[in-house]
Amino acid sequence: MESPSAIDDFMPTFYVGQHESKRVLPVSSQVVRQAQDCNYDMLTTPITTPNFHSRVLILHADHLEKLKTRAGAIVPPPIIPALSAVDTSLSPGDTISHLLGVVSPWIDLCSPDPLIYDISRQVLELEVTYAAFCGLGNVIIQGPKLHRGKIHSDGLMQYALAIQDALGASNYLQVEIKLPMVNQFDADKDTADSLAYRAREEYVGMNEAVTSRKTELYGSWDAWNITRTVCKYNNRLFVALSLPRHLPPWSIQSRWHSEPLRILCLDSRAFFKNENYHQPVLSKPQQALISRYMRIRNPPWILLCDVGPIPGLDNHDAIFSADGLSTQSSLYDIEPSPTPAQAAQTEYKHRKKRKDDPTPHLSYIRHLQKKQPPRTILERFGAGYQDYLQAPLQPLTDNLESITYEVFEKDPVKYDSYERAIAQALRDWAEQCKPASGPGGRLVVAVVGAGRGPLVTRALQASQAVGVEIELWAVEKNPNAYILLQRHNEKEWHNRVNLVKSDMRSWKGPVREPVPQPTNLLSNDSQPDSEDLYSAEETFHDPVGMSSASSPPTASQSPVHTPIDILISELLGSFGDNELSPECLDGILPLLNPTHGISIPASYTAYLTPIAAPKLHADIAARSTNDPTAPNTPYVVMLHAIDYLSTTDSITKSSELDTKPIPNVLPAWSFSHGPSPPVPASHLNVHNKRHTRLTFRTRDRGVCHGLAGYFEAVLYPGVELSTNPLTMEAQSAGMMSWFPIFFPLKV
């Protein structure tokens, strides 16, 4: 994991646009500048004009007339001529980057009438290709019509194919599908000027009885899921989500949170009126949802829809900056009525501003932006890592760089927990009067995989805090990190640490002064091989009398290795054992004191839960083009825009009187470490193999893109670490050293 770059720790930035469904004036450079003066960041623009709309309707009517007059004859479908200058007011320019194109909402790509569908696809193709030519970066396409007489959700496949063609019209244009959070039956009302209104009765079946008028919570999401699946999770396909006045259950909010949101659409009808000042405001649940969505790695833009025209186009003096009211929080908060004294003090001061503000909805959104809570420590640390795929570290194979060590060392929670575990182990050892293995009754403590030495420092601090003397050894195979350990030992640890450059699996343990042996008692065959004893390790002598690497034993000497009382390691991966912690410790656990030896950590358990993670799935699909192994690779990810598929209701209620579900995170397998005999080479690591079968029950339909993996570790009884979302807050809140692991599935 690389160190994150400097990230703005202040409030998230809101990019706010304005949309008029019946915009009269062409969106010229002057209009864009006027909108920016009013504190808007972007505007929507229709791609074609009403003239083009009329031309298409006439073409459709003429074709129907031909069908009537030529009954029984084959009449070729109409072909819409190319756009002309009067068909569009859009053109390339300096302000094109501030515009969002809107595909004509009067087309019907979901129509059961093949004529309507064919004309709609032609309109879509003409508009999208011209928008791409002009340099527009984004176009908004109205979502599919799901209710039409007795027909429900028919035509979704043909809609999805049309979107797929639109994406293929340009290599850079990004497409946003405008969808409601929840599909409402009454939402699909066709106006007289729409093509859907002109669909022929024999295809629509308007005289048939309507089978269902029930609101489907997942109907809108189903339409999106079919569309993006047909489009193969194209990374240029996004959602423009319309927020309702009253929010749906938390499960729906969470589902949309996991999707690639580009725009949040706020219609004027979604706002409430502040009782005291009659200003537009959002409810507390709406505010909470926006705050949550704006925490996404690439936060969505906010599009205010039909909240009034851009002020000042006719009268420049009417411009009023939206920032002017954003500091007056009382205008926008839904609060209890003020006291008469408070009302008298504030009413006059705000009356003129209320009257003069031509963009009250924008003013409120800017005010809401300033009210956003600051990022937490974990959010600041993880900024840039959210939903970013990383290959797990391989510290056994690779020598890590200093910056990698540094990132992990910034986590105070992890190392504070380790220090508490070490201190408690030392305290218990002393209180229980256990015999120590070191000279002078000192406990032998070994930090294996010492890295740059943070656990070494914590062990020394714990020893000093509890008043228990230790003999400390630090083992590290990375030759570059070993150099830094030598400097720390000289300048910071005052040569109190015995440093060993060795793979922990080949280290034979703390070595003492060799015991002289009579040379005539040793034959050539029984003499120890000094090269074998010291080739894998390098030991720095410290004042307690260990032998140094510069003085290997002679044929008349025999090295003495003593047990380790407390073994400390930080080999855990995001799934507990995925960085080969059990395999690494197999080689050194036999060196533990066979009676009282302690391993920190003592045990750890891996956990799993199924998740919907469409963004991760899309990223992996894109990688698999050049890397066929990408779908079969586990990734370390700071999971954020995901949806837990298997949940249970929480005990507490959320602010919108709806239960916030709790994910079902189940244990997969565990490992425990303590004194153990050497593992025979013939075992082929069989003792470390694990398998499990878990059952997850889901209440709502969805797509499982993979499994999220976590772990819980017991460092020492009473001191635990956890990345499990169910227990992390209680056991190690704010810990940053491990992100979850993601096991992708092919869907």
XYZ file of C-alpha atoms in Angstrom:
747
model
C 0.000 0.000 0.000
C 1.389 3.334 -0.997
C 1.272 6.428 1.112
C -1.721 8.610 0.281
C -1.007 12.016 -1.112
C -1.976 15.149 0.736
C -5.765 15.277 0.777
C -7.947 18.225 1.606
C -9.156 17.606 5.156
C -11.935 20.182 4.979
C -15.539 19.770 3.919
C -16.441 17.947 0.711
C -16.980 20.177 -2.288
C -20.470 20.350 -3.790
C -20.614 20.815 -7.557
C -24.109 22.154 -8.183
C -25.844 22.456 -11.537
C -29.159 23.838 -12.743
C -31.633 22.065 -15.005
C -34.789 23.391 -16.609
C -36.924 20.757 -18.291
C -38.411 23.433 -20.561
C -35.461 25.726 -21.079
C -36.441 28.528 -23.507
C -33.205 30.363 -24.201
C -30.207 28.646 -25.837
C -27.418 28.031 -23.341
C -24.893 30.510 -24.668
C -21.599 31.601 -23.152
C -23.408 34.563 -21.607
C -25.930 32.255 -19.898
C -23.127 30.067 -18.527
C -21.257 33.066 -17.130
C -24.470 34.390 -15.601
C -25.073 31.030 -13.935
C -21.534 31.029 -12.557
C -22.090 34.523 -11.177
C -25.098 33.094 -9.339
C -22.829 30.361 -7.882
C -23.853 27.492 -10.127
C -21.054 25.253 -11.382
C -22.770 23.808 -14.449
C -25.912 23.893 -16.557
C -27.837 21.383 -18.591
C -28.588 22.049 -22.209
C -30.941 20.325 -24.633
C -29.042 18.907 -27.560
C -31.781 19.665 -30.076
C -34.412 22.390 -30.439
C -38.227 22.304 -30.526
C -37.910 22.599 -34.305
C -36.292 19.158 -34.441
C -38.982 17.792 -32.132
C -41.712 19.041 -34.443
C -39.926 17.640 -37.477
C -39.774 14.162 -35.909
C -43.456 14.218 -34.926
C -44.427 15.223 -38.470
C -42.262 12.441 -39.857
C -44.011 9.945 -37.577
C -47.472 11.199 -38.539
C -46.639 11.043 -42.240
C -45.478 7.462 -41.907
C -48.690 6.433 -40.153
C -50.641 8.026 -42.977
C -48.672 6.017 -45.526
C -49.446 2.831 -43.622
C -53.161 3.602 -43.817
C -53.187 4.488 -47.483
C -50.988 1.552 -48.477
C -52.670 -1.145 -46.462
C -51.007 -4.486 -47.070
C -48.004 -2.967 -48.827
C -44.472 -3.018 -47.390
C -43.629 0.494 -46.232
C -39.981 1.045 -45.262
C -39.431 2.645 -41.835
C -38.847 6.388 -41.815
C -35.313 7.728 -41.677
C -34.695 10.961 -39.804
C -32.489 13.332 -41.829
C -29.265 14.619 -40.318
C -29.399 17.578 -37.971
C -29.408 21.037 -39.483
C -28.497 24.402 -37.982
C -32.097 25.055 -36.890
C -32.277 21.644 -35.178
C -29.691 22.480 -32.518
C -28.292 25.526 -30.768
C -25.352 23.588 -29.337
C -21.876 24.238 -30.691
C -18.275 23.755 -29.539
C -16.867 26.542 -27.394
C -14.938 27.571 -24.321
C -17.893 26.919 -21.992
C -18.738 23.435 -23.285
C -17.018 21.851 -20.256
C -19.620 23.494 -17.984
C -22.552 21.892 -19.790
C -24.388 18.600 -19.394
C -26.230 17.491 -22.497
C -29.794 16.252 -22.121
C -31.114 13.784 -24.663
C -34.679 14.588 -25.730
C -36.994 13.241 -23.011
C -39.861 12.800 -25.478
C -38.364 9.679 -27.075
C -39.287 6.180 -25.834
C -36.517 3.605 -26.059
C -38.681 1.126 -24.177
C -41.694 1.327 -26.474
C -43.449 -1.884 -27.498
C -44.383 -0.132 -30.731
C -41.518 -0.946 -33.149
C -42.061 2.290 -35.059
C -41.737 4.433 -31.933
C -38.699 2.458 -30.840
C -36.970 2.792 -34.194
C -37.530 6.552 -34.351
C -36.363 6.934 -30.749
C -33.123 5.088 -31.469
C -32.440 7.299 -34.452
C -33.002 10.425 -32.354
C -30.691 9.072 -29.673
C -27.957 8.313 -32.196
C -28.183 11.739 -33.834
C -28.082 13.607 -30.542
C -25.327 11.576 -28.920
C -23.002 11.720 -31.911
C -23.496 15.472 -32.259
C -22.946 15.997 -28.515
C -19.697 14.039 -28.769
C -18.645 16.150 -31.750
C -19.232 19.366 -29.795
C -17.027 18.110 -26.964
C -19.664 17.469 -24.307
C -18.314 15.185 -21.622
C -21.655 14.006 -20.240
C -25.151 13.389 -21.532
C -28.224 12.552 -19.460
C -30.700 10.035 -20.860
C -34.134 9.537 -19.355
C -34.551 6.111 -17.764
C -36.883 3.466 -19.219
C -40.651 3.716 -18.839
C -41.592 0.710 -16.740
C -45.377 1.049 -16.612
C -47.521 1.143 -19.696
C -51.010 -0.319 -19.498
C -50.698 -3.983 -18.647
C -47.054 -3.960 -19.733
C -44.561 -3.771 -16.878
C -40.789 -3.771 -17.410
C -41.144 -5.000 -21.003
C -38.718 -3.470 -23.432
C -35.873 -3.169 -20.920
C -33.633 -5.279 -23.112
C -34.183 -3.086 -26.144
C -33.614 -0.002 -23.978
C -30.315 -1.474 -22.758
C -29.212 -2.250 -26.309
C -29.915 1.356 -27.321
C -27.763 2.601 -24.423
C -25.019 0.208 -25.468
C -25.078 1.715 -28.961
C -24.945 5.227 -27.492
C -21.826 4.319 -25.515
C -20.263 2.973 -28.698
C -20.878 6.249 -30.540
C -17.939 7.891 -28.731
C -14.862 6.712 -26.896
C -15.023 9.505 -24.326
C -18.633 10.557 -23.816
C -20.045 9.556 -20.432
C -23.698 8.594 -20.142
C -25.903 9.157 -17.094
C -29.219 7.291 -16.882
C -31.760 9.354 -14.964
C -33.683 7.089 -12.592
C -35.862 7.509 -9.500
C -34.778 5.817 -6.279
C -38.052 3.884 -6.255
C -40.211 3.227 -9.258
C -43.687 4.763 -8.882
C -46.560 3.590 -11.070
C -47.907 7.090 -11.589
C -44.492 8.472 -12.608
C -44.698 7.328 -16.227
C -47.379 9.701 -17.470
C -46.996 10.403 -21.158
C -47.542 13.950 -22.401
C -49.239 14.696 -25.698
C -45.986 15.822 -27.337
C -44.112 12.588 -26.496
C -43.582 9.649 -28.826
C -44.810 7.277 -26.118
C -48.206 8.985 -26.274
C -48.350 8.114 -29.972
C -47.674 4.392 -29.574
C -50.265 2.335 -31.418
C -52.930 0.712 -29.323
C -52.430 -2.759 -30.790
C -48.898 -2.798 -29.338
C -49.521 -1.059 -26.043
C -52.816 -2.732 -25.172
C -54.248 0.276 -23.393
C -57.686 -1.311 -23.209
C -56.400 -4.294 -21.272
C -56.755 -4.363 -17.515
C -53.762 -3.165 -15.600
C -52.299 -6.085 -13.706
C -50.581 -4.202 -10.937
C -50.240 -0.689 -9.684
C -48.019 -1.662 -6.810
C -44.865 0.344 -6.157
C -41.827 -1.910 -6.436
C -38.938 -0.915 -4.194
C -36.360 -2.535 -6.460
C -38.085 -1.909 -9.801
C -35.946 1.081 -10.674
C -32.766 -0.683 -9.591
C -33.759 -3.751 -11.643
C -33.986 -1.550 -14.742
C -30.539 -0.134 -14.032
C -29.071 -3.576 -13.351
C -30.312 -4.972 -16.668
C -29.007 -1.933 -18.524
C -25.509 -1.945 -17.064
C -25.259 -5.748 -17.378
C -26.072 -5.595 -21.090
C -23.505 -2.803 -21.367
C -20.955 -5.063 -19.628
C -20.404 -2.699 -16.716
C -19.058 -0.016 -19.023
C -16.989 2.424 -16.964
C -18.577 5.364 -18.819
C -22.099 4.473 -17.704
C -23.424 6.180 -14.557
C -26.606 6.891 -12.632
C -28.342 10.239 -12.321
C -30.469 9.497 -9.259
C -33.593 11.514 -8.460
C -34.118 11.934 -4.728
C -37.743 11.822 -3.560
C -39.388 13.986 -0.939
C -39.767 10.980 1.359
C -36.905 8.512 1.310
C -37.370 4.760 0.803
C -36.099 2.156 3.319
C -32.423 2.053 4.222
C -31.851 -1.061 2.106
C -32.750 0.894 -1.047
C -30.536 3.806 -0.046
C -27.653 1.412 0.555
C -28.173 -0.314 -2.777
C -27.934 2.958 -4.700
C -24.935 3.976 -2.588
C -23.033 1.028 -4.068
C -23.784 2.025 -7.654
C -21.732 4.432 -9.813
C -23.548 7.654 -8.920
C -22.611 10.658 -11.004
C -25.549 13.027 -10.341
C -28.062 13.547 -7.530
C -31.164 15.221 -8.950
C -33.198 17.387 -6.593
C -36.540 18.513 -7.959
C -38.269 21.483 -6.394
C -40.917 19.061 -5.107
C -38.296 17.254 -3.019
C -37.861 20.318 -0.781
C -39.854 21.277 2.292
C -40.593 24.794 3.523
C -38.939 26.115 6.643
C -41.845 26.991 8.943
C -40.268 30.177 10.251
C -38.800 31.728 7.132
C -40.592 29.883 4.315
C -37.304 28.915 2.694
C -36.805 25.585 0.876
C -35.068 23.008 3.052
C -34.427 19.276 3.055
C -35.516 16.920 5.805
C -33.003 15.448 8.236
C -33.068 12.033 6.492
C -32.437 13.728 3.141
C -29.525 15.678 4.610
C -28.055 12.497 6.098
C -28.342 10.688 2.762
C -26.588 13.503 0.898
C -23.811 13.589 3.500
C -23.348 9.849 3.114
C -23.321 9.938 -0.684
C -20.889 12.859 -0.714
C -18.372 10.654 1.161
C -17.968 8.466 -1.928
C -14.489 8.517 -3.447
C -15.811 10.408 -6.490
C -18.774 12.269 -4.974
C -21.778 12.899 -7.226
C -22.752 16.278 -8.556
C -25.987 17.893 -7.401
C -28.460 18.948 -10.066
C -31.275 21.296 -9.046
C -34.189 20.614 -11.375
C -36.945 23.125 -12.176
C -36.203 25.385 -9.210
C -36.511 28.551 -11.269
C -34.636 30.191 -14.146
C -31.166 31.661 -13.993
C -31.674 35.120 -12.462
C -30.287 38.246 -14.053
C -30.484 37.269 -17.708
C -32.860 40.161 -18.278
C -31.730 42.321 -15.356
C -28.116 42.006 -14.262
C -28.878 43.905 -11.039
C -31.070 40.982 -9.924
C -28.049 38.732 -9.397
C -27.727 37.659 -5.792
C -24.861 35.420 -4.715
C -26.003 32.193 -3.152
C -23.198 32.511 -0.641
C -24.866 35.574 0.755
C -27.376 33.526 2.682
C -25.365 30.411 3.331
C -24.076 31.673 6.647
C -27.567 32.372 7.938
C -28.235 28.857 9.173
C -31.502 29.777 10.831
C -33.027 30.349 7.430
C -32.621 26.736 6.438
C -32.689 24.603 9.549
C -35.861 22.840 10.520
C -36.005 23.838 14.152
C -38.631 24.467 16.796
C -40.284 27.862 16.689
C -38.125 30.618 18.230
C -39.149 32.487 21.313
C -40.916 35.829 20.761
C -37.727 37.672 21.754
C -35.635 35.706 19.284
C -38.189 36.187 16.548
C -38.232 39.932 17.081
C -34.441 40.106 16.833
C -34.077 38.041 13.665
C -37.223 38.710 11.648
C -36.298 42.168 10.414
C -32.706 41.193 9.661
C -33.711 38.310 7.395
C -36.870 39.720 5.818
C -35.091 41.624 3.070
C -32.683 38.779 2.293
C -35.551 36.317 2.034
C -37.348 38.620 -0.317
C -34.335 39.380 -2.510
C -32.854 35.868 -2.847
C -33.668 34.679 -6.393
C -31.978 31.273 -5.895
C -33.186 30.018 -2.499
C -32.682 26.330 -3.379
C -29.090 26.934 -4.429
C -28.485 29.033 -1.320
C -29.698 26.184 0.839
C -27.449 23.630 -0.895
C -24.442 25.906 -0.395
C -25.439 26.270 3.241
C -25.718 22.482 3.519
C -22.236 22.159 2.055
C -20.803 24.285 4.845
C -22.581 22.142 7.440
C -20.908 18.907 6.341
C -19.056 17.205 9.191
C -15.279 17.028 8.757
C -13.658 13.793 7.703
C -12.759 11.319 10.418
C -9.146 10.256 10.920
C -9.848 7.025 9.078
C -11.494 8.887 6.190
C -8.539 11.265 5.902
C -6.073 8.401 5.970
C -8.059 6.394 3.435
C -8.798 9.267 1.059
C -7.774 8.052 -2.371
C -7.893 4.396 -1.287
C -11.700 4.033 -1.232
C -12.749 1.223 -3.572
C -9.230 1.131 -5.018
C -7.983 -2.360 -5.884
C -4.579 -3.302 -4.481
C -2.757 -6.605 -4.627
C -2.026 -7.962 -1.133
C 1.512 -7.460 0.139
C 3.949 -10.355 -0.127
C 6.457 -9.556 2.645
C 7.775 -13.119 2.629
C 8.706 -12.888 -1.060
C 9.400 -9.170 -1.419
C 11.502 -6.786 0.639
C 9.177 -3.904 1.440
C 10.209 -0.301 0.910
C 10.539 2.179 3.748
C 7.467 4.177 2.670
C 5.323 1.034 2.978
C 6.502 0.482 6.543
C 5.889 4.157 7.268
C 2.249 4.005 6.178
C 1.498 1.187 8.601
C 3.455 2.800 11.426
C 1.082 5.785 11.309
C -1.615 3.623 12.899
C -1.520 4.336 16.644
C -4.414 1.986 17.429
C -2.613 -1.132 16.293
C 0.640 -0.415 18.119
C -1.102 0.810 21.265
C -2.924 -2.526 21.336
C 0.310 -4.427 20.862
C 1.953 -2.491 23.697
C -0.981 -3.235 26.010
C -0.799 -6.914 25.095
C 2.967 -7.053 25.740
C 2.622 -5.191 29.035
C -0.147 -7.495 30.234
C 1.824 -10.582 29.258
C 4.883 -9.323 31.169
C 2.750 -8.410 34.169
C 1.027 -11.796 34.278
C 4.344 -13.599 33.901
C 5.817 -11.766 36.856
C 2.711 -12.135 39.038
C 2.526 -15.861 38.340
C 6.248 -16.233 39.120
C 6.977 -18.203 35.970
C 10.645 -19.058 35.380
C 12.304 -16.970 32.656
C 14.661 -18.299 30.008
C 17.134 -15.396 29.917
C 20.267 -14.745 31.929
C 19.728 -13.143 35.292
C 16.049 -14.120 35.355
C 15.156 -11.856 32.456
C 12.334 -12.757 30.080
C 13.438 -13.514 26.555
C 11.279 -11.527 24.134
C 11.684 -11.832 20.378
C 10.148 -9.603 17.712
C 10.203 -11.526 14.437
C 9.670 -9.618 11.216
C 10.733 -6.448 13.007
C 10.608 -4.184 9.924
C 11.724 -0.702 10.938
C 11.265 -1.520 14.617
C 7.904 -0.116 15.868
C 7.139 -3.271 17.879
C 10.667 -3.257 19.284
C 10.079 0.241 20.634
C 6.712 -0.791 22.070
C 8.230 -3.847 23.766
C 10.880 -1.692 25.449
C 8.222 0.790 26.569
C 6.029 -1.986 27.962
C 8.969 -3.465 29.869
C 9.756 -0.118 31.432
C 6.108 0.591 32.239
C 5.496 -2.655 34.168
C 9.004 -2.883 35.639
C 9.827 -6.315 34.212
C 13.296 -6.690 32.709
C 13.555 -8.362 29.333
C 16.201 -9.587 26.953
C 15.005 -8.381 23.569
C 15.772 -9.903 20.187
C 14.721 -8.480 16.818
C 14.786 -10.681 13.708
C 14.456 -9.184 10.211
C 15.275 -10.674 6.788
C 15.016 -7.408 4.804
C 18.646 -6.227 4.484
C 17.574 -2.642 3.901
C 15.354 -2.491 6.972
C 18.104 -4.186 8.949
C 20.378 -1.202 8.379
C 17.772 1.063 9.916
C 17.376 -1.295 12.877
C 21.107 -0.999 13.518
C 20.848 2.785 13.617
C 17.812 2.664 15.911
C 19.663 0.301 18.232
C 22.589 2.673 18.450
C 20.746 5.994 18.744
C 17.334 5.212 20.238
C 17.477 1.833 21.958
C 20.990 2.318 23.420
C 22.176 -1.124 22.263
C 19.586 -2.932 24.365
C 18.414 -5.032 21.437
C 20.041 -8.094 19.892
C 19.626 -7.756 16.139
C 19.509 -10.798 13.873
C 19.475 -10.614 10.076
C 17.721 -13.820 9.189
C 14.553 -15.394 7.885
C 12.605 -16.253 11.035
C 12.030 -19.787 9.736
C 15.749 -20.558 9.726
C 16.664 -18.758 12.958
C 17.706 -21.184 15.687
C 16.866 -18.883 18.571
C 18.818 -16.755 21.062
C 22.431 -17.940 21.156
C 24.635 -17.869 24.246
C 28.375 -18.073 24.866
C 29.545 -21.405 23.454
C 30.491 -24.051 26.020
C 34.058 -25.339 25.512
C 34.162 -29.031 24.629
C 37.168 -31.343 24.714
C 38.442 -31.673 21.183
C 39.245 -35.366 21.629
C 35.566 -36.090 22.301
C 34.451 -34.783 18.908
C 35.048 -36.669 15.705
C 35.027 -34.954 12.349
C 31.601 -36.394 11.650
C 30.067 -34.924 14.811
C 31.514 -31.419 14.629
C 28.928 -28.651 14.120
C 29.086 -26.970 10.730
C 29.711 -23.305 11.487
C 28.728 -22.303 7.976
C 25.330 -23.977 8.391
C 24.796 -22.345 11.771
C 25.577 -18.799 10.701
C 25.020 -18.536 6.974
C 21.329 -17.655 7.385
C 21.726 -15.160 10.182
C 23.859 -12.312 11.424
C 23.804 -11.503 15.132
C 24.958 -8.257 16.740
C 26.518 -8.782 20.146
C 25.034 -6.906 23.027
C 26.252 -6.426 26.623
C 24.560 -9.577 27.958
C 27.235 -11.843 26.529
C 25.924 -13.342 23.295
C 28.339 -14.453 20.649
C 28.786 -12.201 17.656
C 28.852 -13.108 14.014
C 32.494 -12.080 13.893
C 33.414 -14.934 16.267
C 31.947 -18.177 14.930
C 32.457 -21.191 17.175
C 35.474 -23.372 16.643
C 35.454 -27.113 16.426
C 35.971 -27.315 20.177
C 32.949 -25.138 20.998
C 29.208 -25.881 20.936
C 26.635 -23.024 20.519
C 23.845 -22.910 23.048
C 20.356 -21.782 22.020
C 17.779 -20.967 24.668
C 13.970 -20.766 24.371
C 11.906 -17.655 23.738
C 9.432 -16.682 26.445
C 7.326 -14.190 24.461
C 7.205 -14.214 20.649
C 5.837 -11.068 18.954
C 4.933 -10.829 15.283
C 2.840 -8.655 12.979
C 2.369 -10.997 10.039
C -1.407 -10.745 9.789
C -2.967 -9.966 6.434
C -6.377 -8.570 5.593
C -7.871 -12.059 5.865
C -5.760 -13.042 8.851
C -3.638 -15.800 7.327
C -3.415 -14.598 3.710
C 0.146 -13.236 4.112
C 1.386 -16.660 5.318
C 1.459 -15.904 9.018
C 0.877 -19.567 10.003
C 3.553 -20.820 7.615
C 6.105 -18.276 8.818
C 5.450 -18.985 12.477
C 5.693 -22.753 11.964
C 9.460 -22.430 11.797
C 9.861 -20.429 14.993
C 7.104 -21.631 17.339
C 9.206 -24.671 18.354
C 11.638 -22.153 19.889
C 9.011 -20.994 22.388
C 9.346 -21.886 26.042
C 7.636 -25.301 25.994
C 5.852 -24.743 29.305
C 4.958 -21.074 29.523
C 5.709 -19.636 26.059
C 3.415 -16.895 24.739
C 2.732 -15.900 21.155
C 1.423 -12.404 20.392
C -0.947 -12.698 18.562
C -2.317 -15.808 20.211
C -5.028 -16.531 17.618
C -6.996 -15.049 14.744
C -10.201 -15.850 12.868
C -11.186 -15.045 9.275
C -14.701 -13.793 8.443
C -16.726 -13.516 5.227
C -19.869 -11.815 3.939
C -21.317 -11.457 0.413
C -21.449 -7.953 -1.039
C -22.615 -6.078 -4.103
C -19.684 -4.061 -5.408
C -20.427 -3.019 -9.003
C -17.603 -0.472 -9.131
C -15.020 -3.063 -8.129
C -16.520 -5.548 -10.571
C -16.258 -3.000 -13.383
C -12.633 -2.224 -12.493
C -11.725 -5.913 -12.477
C -13.524 -6.461 -15.780
C -11.496 -3.618 -17.304
C -8.253 -5.101 -15.969
C -9.041 -8.561 -17.291
C -8.621 -7.264 -20.848
C -4.855 -7.201 -20.326
C -4.648 -9.493 -17.308
C -6.627 -12.749 -17.576
C -5.886 -13.542 -13.910
C -7.614 -10.391 -12.628
C -10.993 -12.070 -11.875
C -9.209 -14.796 -9.894
C -7.100 -12.465 -7.754
C -8.054 -11.382 -4.221
C -7.640 -7.647 -3.649
C -7.080 -5.476 -0.612
C -9.679 -2.703 -0.763
C -10.967 0.015 1.504
C -14.569 -0.993 0.855
C -16.894 1.982 0.731
C -19.417 2.012 -2.118
C -20.774 -1.470 -1.414
C -24.030 -3.046 -0.318
C -24.190 -5.925 2.157
C -26.476 -8.535 0.638
C -27.064 -10.687 3.727
C -28.366 -8.587 6.620
C -30.527 -8.626 9.713
C -32.452 -5.764 11.272
C -30.717 -3.698 13.898
C -32.205 -3.158 17.317
C -32.065 0.619 17.069
C -34.074 2.690 14.643
C -32.687 5.221 12.209
C -33.887 8.815 11.985
C -36.347 7.986 9.211
C -38.076 5.420 11.446
C -36.576 2.634 9.393
C -34.255 -0.095 10.584
C -30.628 0.108 9.544
C -29.645 -3.453 8.613
C -26.633 -5.188 10.119
C -24.514 -7.399 7.824
C -24.233 -11.101 8.521
C -20.477 -11.625 8.835
C -19.698 -15.281 9.554
C -16.473 -16.937 10.762
C -14.632 -19.067 8.206
C -11.671 -20.579 10.095
C -9.172 -19.878 12.879
C -5.494 -20.305 13.736
C -3.989 -20.499 17.240
C -0.318 -20.192 18.114
C 1.670 -21.348 21.095
C 4.512 -23.742 21.955
C 4.562 -26.525 19.375
C 6.956 -29.222 18.124
C 8.728 -28.834 14.781
C 6.614 -29.632 11.754
C 8.018 -32.502 9.672
C 8.807 -31.542 6.100
C 6.757 -34.503 4.924
C 3.524 -32.844 6.151
C 3.493 -30.488 3.130
C 1.668 -27.792 5.113
C -1.410 -29.999 5.504
C -1.926 -28.778 9.068
C -2.468 -25.208 7.806
C -5.095 -26.065 5.207
C -8.608 -24.828 5.921
C -11.978 -25.004 4.209
C -15.476 -23.976 5.161
C -19.055 -23.940 3.922
C -21.187 -20.975 4.952
C -24.855 -20.170 4.383
C -25.973 -16.560 3.933
C -29.647 -15.700 3.748
C -30.692 -12.634 1.763
C -33.965 -10.746 2.062
C -33.731 -8.658 -1.100
C -32.667 -9.468 -4.615
C -29.306 -8.274 -5.820
C -26.082 -9.263 -7.561
C -23.235 -10.756 -5.536
C -20.003 -9.464 -7.034
C -17.775 -11.066 -4.431
C -17.033 -11.826 -0.801
C -15.657 -9.310 1.665
C -13.099 -10.784 4.048
C -12.168 -9.574 7.520
C -10.390 -10.908 10.582
C -10.409 -10.754 14.362
C -7.229 -11.372 16.343
C -6.591 -12.014 20.017
C -3.180 -10.534 20.727
C -3.341 -11.603 24.364
C -6.399 -12.427 26.480
C -8.262 -9.131 26.893
C -6.530 -7.332 23.994
C -8.047 -7.805 20.533
C -7.839 -6.352 17.033
C -10.650 -6.470 14.507
C -11.512 -5.376 10.993
C -14.902 -7.087 11.247
C -17.516 -4.316 10.772
C -19.575 -5.840 13.581
C -16.816 -5.641 16.202
C -14.216 -3.181 14.940
C -15.725 -0.175 16.685
C -15.624 -1.926 20.053
C -12.262 -3.677 19.712
C -10.074 -1.355 17.647
C -11.944 1.769 16.570
C -10.021 3.912 14.111
C -7.494 1.224 13.203
C -6.012 1.875 9.753
C -3.409 -0.852 9.202
C -5.674 -3.294 7.390
C -8.284 -2.799 4.720
C -10.717 -5.662 4.040
C -9.946 -8.230 1.365
C -12.214 -8.732 -1.633
C -12.648 -12.092 -3.342
C -14.269 -11.348 -6.732
C -16.842 -13.652 -8.303
C -17.544 -14.036 -11.994
C -21.088 -12.781 -12.642
